[in-house]
PDB file of C-alpha atoms and ligand atoms in Angstrom:
ATOM      1  CA  MET A  29      31.496 -33.736  53.989  1.00 45.00           C
ATOM      2  CA  THR A  30      31.279 -36.715  54.302  1.00 47.00           C
ATOM      3  CA  PRO A  31      31.802 -38.978  57.709  1.00 47.00           C
ATOM      4  CA  GLY A  32      35.167 -39.805  57.070  1.00 45.00           C
ATOM      5  CA  GLU A  33      36.091 -36.395  56.277  1.00 45.00           C
ATOM      6  CA  ALA A  34      34.001 -35.423  59.336  1.00 46.00           C
ATOM      7  CA  SER A  35      36.000 -37.953  61.002  1.00 48.00           C
ATOM      8  CA  GLY A  36      39.472 -36.865  59.798  1.00 48.00           C
ATOM      9  CA  GLY A  37      39.802 -40.108  58.695  1.00 50.00           C
ATOM     10  CA  PRO A  38      41.267 -41.479  55.244  1.00 50.00           C
ATOM     11  CA  ARG A  39      39.215 -40.856  52.238  1.00 87.00           C
ATOM     12  CA  ILE A  40      39.159 -42.679  48.982  1.00 96.00           C
ATOM     13  CA  VAL A  41      37.180 -40.245  45.852  1.00 97.00           C
ATOM     14  CA  VAL A  42      35.963 -42.648  43.000  1.00 98.00           C
ATOM     15  CA  VAL A  43      35.722 -40.379  39.835  1.00 98.00           C
ATOM     16  CA  GLY A  44      33.004 -42.108  37.040  1.00 98.00           C
ATOM     17  CA  ILE A  45      34.137 -41.532  33.392  1.00 98.00           C
ATOM     18  CA  GLY A  46      33.503 -41.879  30.265  1.00 97.00           C
ATOM     19  CA  ALA A  47      33.915 -42.232  26.706  1.00 96.00           C
ATOM     20  CA  ASP A  48      34.506 -38.747  26.520  1.00 96.00           C
ATOM     21  CA  GLY A  49      37.222 -38.448  29.071  1.00 97.00           C
ATOM     22  CA  TRP A  50      38.752 -35.298  30.849  1.00 97.00           C
ATOM     23  CA  ALA A  51      36.358 -33.388  29.125  1.00 97.00           C
ATOM     24  CA  GLY A  52      33.237 -35.005  30.000  1.00 97.00           C
ATOM     25  CA  ILE A  53      33.775 -34.729  33.213  1.00 97.00           C
ATOM     26  CA  GLY A  54      33.076 -31.814  36.165  1.00 97.00           C
ATOM     27  CA  ASP A  55      35.100 -29.740  38.231  1.00 97.00           C
ATOM     28  CA  PRO A  56      34.684 -31.579  41.496  1.00 96.00           C
ATOM     29  CA  ALA A  57      35.966 -34.623  39.543  1.00 97.00           C
ATOM     30  CA  ARG A  58      39.235 -32.896  37.988  1.00 98.00           C
ATOM     31  CA  GLU A  59      40.118 -31.619  41.149  1.00 96.00           C
ATOM     32  CA  ALA A  60      39.998 -35.425  42.591  1.00 96.00           C
ATOM     33  CA  ILE A  61      42.006 -36.156  40.279  1.00 97.00           C
ATOM     34  CA  ARG A  62      44.199 -33.213  40.629  1.00 97.00           C
ATOM     35  CA  ALA A  63      44.815 -33.864  43.877  1.00 95.00           C
ATOM     36  CA  ALA A  64      45.300 -37.177  44.155  1.00 96.00           C
ATOM     37  CA  ARG A  65      48.478 -39.286  45.240  1.00 96.00           C
ATOM     38  CA  THR A  66      47.701 -42.290  43.452  1.00 97.00           C
ATOM     39  CA  ILE A  67      45.564 -42.836  40.248  1.00 98.00           C
ATOM     40  CA  HIS A  68      43.968 -46.315  40.057  1.00 98.00           C
ATOM     41  CA  GLY A  69      42.298 -47.687  36.872  1.00 98.00           C
ATOM     42  CA  SER A  70      42.304 -49.338  33.442  1.00 97.00           C
ATOM     43  CA  ALA A  71      45.081 -48.574  31.521  1.00 97.00           C
ATOM     44  CA  ARG A  72      42.383 -47.625  29.160  1.00 95.00           C
ATOM     45  CA  GLN A  73      40.638 -44.837  31.371  1.00 96.00           C
ATOM     46  CA  LEU A  74      44.471 -43.696  32.971  1.00 98.00           C
ATOM     47  CA  ALA A  75      44.951 -43.060  29.048  1.00 97.00           C
ATOM     48  CA  LEU A  76      42.115 -40.996  28.925  1.00 96.00           C
ATOM     49  CA  LEU A  77      43.927 -38.072  31.587  1.00 98.00           C
ATOM     50  CA  PRO A  78      46.088 -35.136  30.426  1.00 97.00           C
ATOM     51  CA  ASP A  79      49.957 -34.473  30.844  1.00 96.00           C
ATOM     52  CA  GLU A  80      49.199 -32.397  34.067  1.00 95.00           C
ATOM     53  CA  VAL A  81      48.176 -34.562  36.079  1.00 97.00           C
ATOM     54  CA  ALA A  82      51.298 -35.263  38.335  1.00 96.00           C
ATOM     55  CA  GLY A  83      49.640 -38.231  40.724  1.00 97.00           C
ATOM     56  CA  GLN A  84      50.767 -42.158  40.053  1.00 97.00           C
ATOM     57  CA  LEU A  85      49.138 -43.771  37.612  1.00 98.00           C
ATOM     58  CA  MET A  86      48.736 -47.320  38.675  1.00 98.00           C
ATOM     59  CA  ALA A  87      46.666 -49.946  36.099  1.00 98.00           C
ATOM     60  CA  TRP A  88      44.563 -52.710  37.872  1.00 98.00           C
ATOM     61  CA  PRO A  89      46.146 -56.366  37.798  1.00 97.00           C
ATOM     62  CA  SER A  90      44.940 -59.036  37.288  1.00 96.00           C
ATOM     63  CA  PRO A  91      42.635 -60.038  38.552  1.00 96.00           C
ATOM     64  CA  LEU A  92      41.901 -57.340  40.175  1.00 96.00           C
ATOM     65  CA  LEU A  93      39.905 -58.471  43.292  1.00 95.00           C
ATOM     66  CA  PRO A  94      42.109 -60.295  45.539  1.00 97.00           C
ATOM     67  CA  ALA A  95      44.716 -57.328  45.342  1.00 97.00           C
ATOM     68  CA  LEU A  96      42.355 -54.715  45.640  1.00 97.00           C
ATOM     69  CA  PRO A  97      42.352 -55.290  49.550  1.00 96.00           C
ATOM     70  CA  GLY A  98      45.839 -55.115  49.847  1.00 96.00           C
ATOM     71  CA  LEU A  99      46.460 -51.623  47.260  1.00 96.00           C
ATOM     72  CA  ILE A 100      43.671 -50.031  50.116  1.00 95.00           C
ATOM     73  CA  GLU A 101      45.195 -51.217  52.337  1.00 93.00           C
ATOM     74  CA  GLU A 102      48.887 -49.743  50.694  1.00 94.00           C
ATOM     75  CA  HIS A 103      47.435 -46.052  49.280  1.00 94.00           C
ATOM     76  CA  GLY A 104      43.752 -45.716  51.217  1.00 90.00           C
ATOM     77  CA  SER A 105      45.169 -44.051  53.481  1.00 84.00           C
ATOM     78  CA  GLY A 106      46.761 -41.555  51.481  1.00 84.00           C
ATOM     79  CA  ARG A 107      45.024 -39.572  48.529  1.00 93.00           C
ATOM     80  CA  MET A 108      43.926 -42.638  46.887  1.00 97.00           C
ATOM     81  CA  CYS A 109      41.487 -41.834  43.653  1.00 98.00           C
ATOM     82  CA  VAL A 110      39.578 -44.374  41.168  1.00 98.00           C
ATOM     83  CA  LEU A 111      38.969 -44.176  37.911  1.00 98.00           C
ATOM     84  CA  ALA A 112      35.427 -46.310  37.099  1.00 98.00           C
ATOM     85  CA  SER A 113      33.351 -46.084  33.683  1.00 97.00           C
ATOM     86  CA  GLY A 114      30.502 -44.068  33.492  1.00 98.00           C
ATOM     87  CA  ASP A 115      28.529 -44.472  37.518  1.00 98.00           C
ATOM     88  CA  PRO A 116      30.731 -46.875  39.707  1.00 98.00           C
ATOM     89  CA  MET A 117      27.770 -47.824  41.929  1.00 98.00           C
ATOM     90  CA  LEU A 118      26.207 -48.852  38.237  1.00 98.00           C
ATOM     91  CA  HIS A 119      27.884 -53.094  37.541  1.00 97.00           C
ATOM     92  CA  GLY A 120      30.884 -50.510  38.558  1.00 95.00           C
ATOM     93  CA  ILE A 121      34.107 -50.676  41.258  1.00 97.00           C
ATOM     94  CA  GLY A 122      32.167 -48.210  43.886  1.00 97.00           C
ATOM     95  CA  ALA A 123      29.946 -51.393  45.416  1.00 96.00           C
ATOM     96  CA  THR A 124      33.423 -53.141  45.767  1.00 97.00           C
ATOM     97  CA  LEU A 125      35.208 -50.705  47.375  1.00 97.00           C
ATOM     98  CA  ALA A 126      32.205 -50.092  49.778  1.00 96.00           C
ATOM     99  CA  ARG A 127      32.377 -53.536  51.095  1.00 96.00           C
ATOM    100  CA  ILE A 128      35.941 -53.472  51.288  1.00 95.00           C
ATOM    101  CA  ALA A 129      37.051 -49.905  52.514  1.00 95.00           C
ATOM    102  CA  GLY A 130      33.641 -49.227  54.256  1.00 95.00           C
ATOM    103  CA  VAL A 131      31.267 -46.287  52.717  1.00 95.00           C
ATOM    104  CA  GLU A 132      32.449 -43.546  55.544  1.00 94.00           C
ATOM    105  CA  ARG A 133      36.231 -43.836  53.778  1.00 94.00           C
ATOM    106  CA  LEU A 134      34.578 -43.435  49.403  1.00 96.00           C
ATOM    107  CA  ARG A 135      33.237 -40.338  48.164  1.00 96.00           C
ATOM    108  CA  VAL A 136      31.850 -41.576  44.713  1.00 97.00           C
ATOM    109  CA  LEU A 137      31.677 -38.918  42.239  1.00 97.00           C
ATOM    110  CA  PRO A 138      29.072 -40.489  39.529  1.00 98.00           C
ATOM    111  CA  HIS A 139      29.399 -40.048  36.099  1.00 98.00           C
ATOM    112  CA  VAL A 140      26.573 -40.558  33.605  1.00 98.00           C
ATOM    113  CA  SER A 141      25.906 -44.579  32.987  1.00 98.00           C
ATOM    114  CA  SER A 142      25.652 -46.335  29.898  1.00 98.00           C
ATOM    115  CA  VAL A 143      22.602 -47.194  31.325  1.00 98.00           C
ATOM    116  CA  SER A 144      20.934 -43.343  30.765  1.00 98.00           C
ATOM    117  CA  LEU A 145      22.640 -42.784  28.001  1.00 98.00           C
ATOM    118  CA  ALA A 146      21.758 -45.780  25.744  1.00 98.00           C
ATOM    119  CA  CYS A 147      18.224 -44.865  27.406  1.00 98.00           C
ATOM    120  CA  ALA A 148      18.326 -41.092  26.014  1.00 98.00           C
ATOM    121  CA  ARG A 149      18.631 -42.527  21.993  1.00 98.00           C
ATOM    122  CA  LEU A 150      16.739 -45.078  21.907  1.00 98.00           C
ATOM    123  CA  GLY A 151      14.152 -43.131  24.133  1.00 98.00           C
ATOM    124  CA  TRP A 152      13.712 -45.495  26.206  1.00 98.00           C
ATOM    125  CA  ALA A 153      12.212 -44.021  29.835  1.00 98.00           C
ATOM    126  CA  ILE A 154      14.807 -46.155  32.405  1.00 98.00           C
ATOM    127  CA  GLN A 155      11.950 -47.327  34.385  1.00 97.00           C
ATOM    128  CA  ASP A 156      10.097 -49.416  31.852  1.00 96.00           C
ATOM    129  CA  THR A 157      14.127 -51.385  30.903  1.00 97.00           C
ATOM    130  CA  SER A 158      15.102 -54.196  32.263  1.00 97.00           C
ATOM    131  CA  VAL A 159      18.946 -53.853  32.602  1.00 97.00           C
ATOM    132  CA  VAL A 160      20.870 -57.168  32.397  1.00 98.00           C
ATOM    133  CA  SER A 161      25.100 -57.456  32.611  1.00 97.00           C
ATOM    134  CA  VAL A 162      26.751 -60.082  30.803  1.00 97.00           C
ATOM    135  CA  VAL A 163      29.816 -58.801  32.025  1.00 96.00           C
ATOM    136  CA  ASN A 164      31.437 -62.040  33.341  1.00 92.00           C
ATOM    137  CA  ARG A 165      28.402 -63.565  33.548  1.00 94.00           C
ATOM    138  CA  PRO A 166      25.795 -66.094  31.005  1.00 96.00           C
ATOM    139  CA  ILE A 167      23.826 -64.712  28.773  1.00 97.00           C
ATOM    140  CA  ALA A 168      21.129 -66.834  28.844  1.00 97.00           C
ATOM    141  CA  ALA A 169      20.152 -64.480  32.109  1.00 97.00           C
ATOM    142  CA  ILE A 170      19.105 -62.591  29.252  1.00 98.00           C
ATOM    143  CA  LEU A 171      15.955 -64.970  28.993  1.00 97.00           C
ATOM    144  CA  ARG A 172      14.320 -64.683  31.842  1.00 96.00           C
ATOM    145  CA  GLU A 173      13.374 -60.895  30.811  1.00 96.00           C
ATOM    146  CA  MET A 174      12.384 -61.379  27.539  1.00 96.00           C
ATOM    147  CA  ALA A 175       8.507 -60.539  27.024  1.00 94.00           C
ATOM    148  CA  PRO A 176       6.638 -59.228  24.238  1.00 93.00           C
ATOM    149  CA  ARG A 177       7.144 -55.491  23.850  1.00 91.00           C
ATOM    150  CA  GLY A 178       9.118 -55.690  26.208  1.00 93.00           C
ATOM    151  CA  ARG A 179      13.064 -53.718  26.718  1.00 97.00           C
ATOM    152  CA  ILE A 180      16.455 -54.648  27.730  1.00 98.00           C
ATOM    153  CA  LEU A 181      19.615 -52.760  27.868  1.00 98.00           C
ATOM    154  CA  VAL A 182      22.018 -55.715  27.953  1.00 98.00           C
ATOM    155  CA  LEU A 183      25.598 -54.376  29.480  1.00 98.00           C
ATOM    156  CA  SER A 184      28.108 -56.696  26.748  1.00 97.00           C
ATOM    157  CA  GLU A 185      30.867 -58.263  27.894  1.00 96.00           C
ATOM    158  CA  ASP A 186      32.865 -57.804  24.817  1.00 95.00           C
ATOM    159  CA  ALA A 187      32.903 -57.580  21.090  1.00 94.00           C
ATOM    160  CA  ALA A 188      31.771 -60.520  20.116  1.00 95.00           C
ATOM    161  CA  THR A 189      28.384 -60.897  22.523  1.00 97.00           C
ATOM    162  CA  PRO A 190      25.382 -58.992  20.204  1.00 97.00           C
ATOM    163  CA  ARG A 191      26.218 -62.287  18.206  1.00 96.00           C
ATOM    164  CA  GLN A 192      26.112 -64.624  21.043  1.00 97.00           C
ATOM    165  CA  VAL A 193      22.702 -62.737  22.433  1.00 97.00           C
ATOM    166  CA  ALA A 194      21.276 -62.983  18.745  1.00 97.00           C
ATOM    167  CA  GLY A 195      22.443 -66.438  18.379  1.00 97.00           C
ATOM    168  CA  LEU A 196      20.256 -66.627  22.064  1.00 98.00           C
ATOM    169  CA  LEU A 197      17.099 -65.277  21.492  1.00 97.00           C
ATOM    170  CA  ASP A 198      16.675 -67.299  17.777  1.00 97.00           C
ATOM    171  CA  ALA A 199      16.851 -70.515  19.327  1.00 97.00           C
ATOM    172  CA  HIS A 200      14.667 -69.423  21.609  1.00 97.00           C
ATOM    173  CA  GLY A 201      11.892 -67.819  19.597  1.00 97.00           C
ATOM    174  CA  TRP A 202      12.634 -64.193  19.892  1.00 97.00           C
ATOM    175  CA  GLY A 203      14.226 -64.269  16.424  1.00 97.00           C
ATOM    176  CA  GLY A 204      12.508 -61.467  15.809  1.00 96.00           C
ATOM    177  CA  SER A 205      13.461 -59.657  18.363  1.00 97.00           C
ATOM    178  CA  ARG A 206      15.133 -56.299  17.248  1.00 97.00           C
ATOM    179  CA  LEU A 207      18.720 -55.650  18.632  1.00 97.00           C
ATOM    180  CA  THR A 208      20.686 -51.968  18.422  1.00 97.00           C
ATOM    181  CA  VAL A 209      23.696 -52.086  19.542  1.00 98.00           C
ATOM    182  CA  LEU A 210      25.379 -49.097  20.616  1.00 98.00           C
ATOM    183  CA  GLU A 211      28.920 -48.526  21.018  1.00 97.00           C
ATOM    184  CA  GLN A 212      31.155 -45.886  22.767  1.00 96.00           C
ATOM    185  CA  LEU A 213      28.490 -43.967  23.897  1.00 98.00           C
ATOM    186  CA  GLY A 214      28.812 -40.129  24.471  1.00 97.00           C
ATOM    187  CA  GLY A 215      32.424 -40.196  23.129  1.00 95.00           C
ATOM    188  CA  PRO A 216      33.820 -39.956  19.845  1.00 95.00           C
ATOM    189  CA  ARG A 217      33.622 -43.172  18.054  1.00 96.00           C
ATOM    190  CA  GLU A 218      29.828 -43.633  19.418  1.00 98.00           C
ATOM    191  CA  ASN A 219      28.241 -46.275  16.633  1.00 97.00           C
ATOM    192  CA  ARG A 220      25.000 -47.414  16.439  1.00 97.00           C
ATOM    193  CA  VAL A 221      23.757 -50.618  13.988  1.00 96.00           C
ATOM    194  CA  SER A 222      20.867 -52.528  14.188  1.00 96.00           C
ATOM    195  CA  GLY A 223      18.998 -55.341  12.837  1.00 96.00           C
ATOM    196  CA  LEU A 224      16.495 -58.359  14.294  1.00 97.00           C
ATOM    197  CA  ALA A 225      18.266 -61.084  15.894  1.00 97.00           C
ATOM    198  CA  SER A 226      17.233 -64.182  13.465  1.00 96.00           C
ATOM    199  CA  GLY A 227      19.282 -63.558  10.542  1.00 90.00           C
ATOM    200  CA  TRP A 228      21.593 -61.077  12.265  1.00 94.00           C
ATOM    201  CA  GLU A 229      24.850 -60.939  10.446  1.00 85.00           C
ATOM    202  CA  LEU A 230      27.156 -58.028  11.846  1.00 73.00           C
ATOM    203  CA  PRO A 231      29.418 -59.392  15.003  1.00 65.00           C
TER     204      PRO A 231
HETATM  205  C1  SAM B   8      31.291 -53.423  34.619  1.00 79.70           C
HETATM  206  S1  SAM B   8      29.930 -52.218  32.868  1.00 79.70           S
HETATM  207  C2  SAM B   8      29.824 -50.856  34.176  1.00 79.70           C
HETATM  208  C3  SAM B   8      28.948 -50.186  33.727  1.00 79.70           C
HETATM  209  C4  SAM B   8      29.450 -48.410  34.203  1.00 79.70           C
HETATM  210  N1  SAM B   8      29.379 -48.129  35.527  1.00 79.70           N
HETATM  211  C5  SAM B   8      27.837 -48.003  33.590  1.00 79.70           C
HETATM  212  O1  SAM B   8      27.796 -46.676  34.239  1.00 79.70           O
HETATM  213  O2  SAM B   8      27.401 -47.494  32.602  1.00 79.70           O
HETATM  214  C6  SAM B   8      31.055 -52.466  31.667  1.00 79.70           C
HETATM  215  C7  SAM B   8      30.112 -52.107  30.671  1.00 79.70           C
HETATM  216  O3  SAM B   8      28.923 -51.214  30.454  1.00 79.70           O
HETATM  217  C8  SAM B   8      28.615 -50.985  29.039  1.00 79.70           C
HETATM  218  N2  SAM B   8      29.715 -49.782  29.384  1.00 79.70           N
HETATM  219  C9  SAM B   8      29.776 -48.617  29.971  1.00 79.70           C
HETATM  220  N3  SAM B   8      30.429 -47.625  28.756  1.00 79.70           N
HETATM  221  C10 SAM B   8      30.122 -47.835  28.202  1.00 79.70           C
HETATM  222  C11 SAM B   8      29.385 -47.064  26.811  1.00 79.70           C
HETATM  223  N4  SAM B   8      30.056 -45.227  27.308  1.00 79.70           N
HETATM  224  N5  SAM B   8      28.977 -46.923  25.627  1.00 79.70           N
HETATM  225  C12 SAM B   8      28.546 -48.610  25.507  1.00 79.70           C
HETATM  226  N6  SAM B   8      28.479 -49.304  26.785  1.00 79.70           N
HETATM  227  C13 SAM B   8      28.877 -48.927  27.914  1.00 79.70           C
HETATM  228  C14 SAM B   8      29.979 -52.274  28.418  1.00 79.70           C
HETATM  229  O4  SAM B   8      28.591 -53.239  27.770  1.00 79.70           O
HETATM  230  C15 SAM B   8      31.207 -52.022  29.591  1.00 79.70           C
HETATM  231  O5  SAM B   8      31.337 -53.548  28.832  1.00 79.70           O
END
């Protein structure tokens, strides 16, 4: 029981969902989604839910951050469920909700993160791997983590990111670095391509 439940207070359930959608989430996450009055997430995440889900599906507005306090005010005292990709506490909406709504109002049900899945595919130890997100952030941050034989996981902004990263590394003397692009990890369309930063010809 969370502190919010113990005090009888309202609760917002944050459910991590992966590229494998409904099939990949556990019973507690399914029950939380089934019990929700409103379910919030990206249009892509909401489309992963089966027809049996009766709550109102509400796609995030853009921009999201300024709208979030109002959405919590309107729906957070009912049964509000928020979908997030992978682990909501890894570069996700979980920490933002904790800051705005208070951790005692949240129940977070994490899914496997993209970092865990990528390390599993590559055979890398997570504790020996640097993680850099370039989602809404400058890619130059990657350079600070570069080291001979270093291992870096970059959370891409979009399909153009690998080419941009290859160009950045090549321009700063790291053209011999091997890049591996891991797409749709854990989903039916999972894909992987590799090459050197120098002469990168893929997207
Ligand atoms: C805002 S971050 C959220 C990360 C997420 N909370 C997690 O646990 O992986 C979103 C970025 O994570 C990466 N990502 C998330 N899920 C992924 C997946 N299934 N396969 C590959 N990359 C993924 C992509 O780079 C995406 O742009």
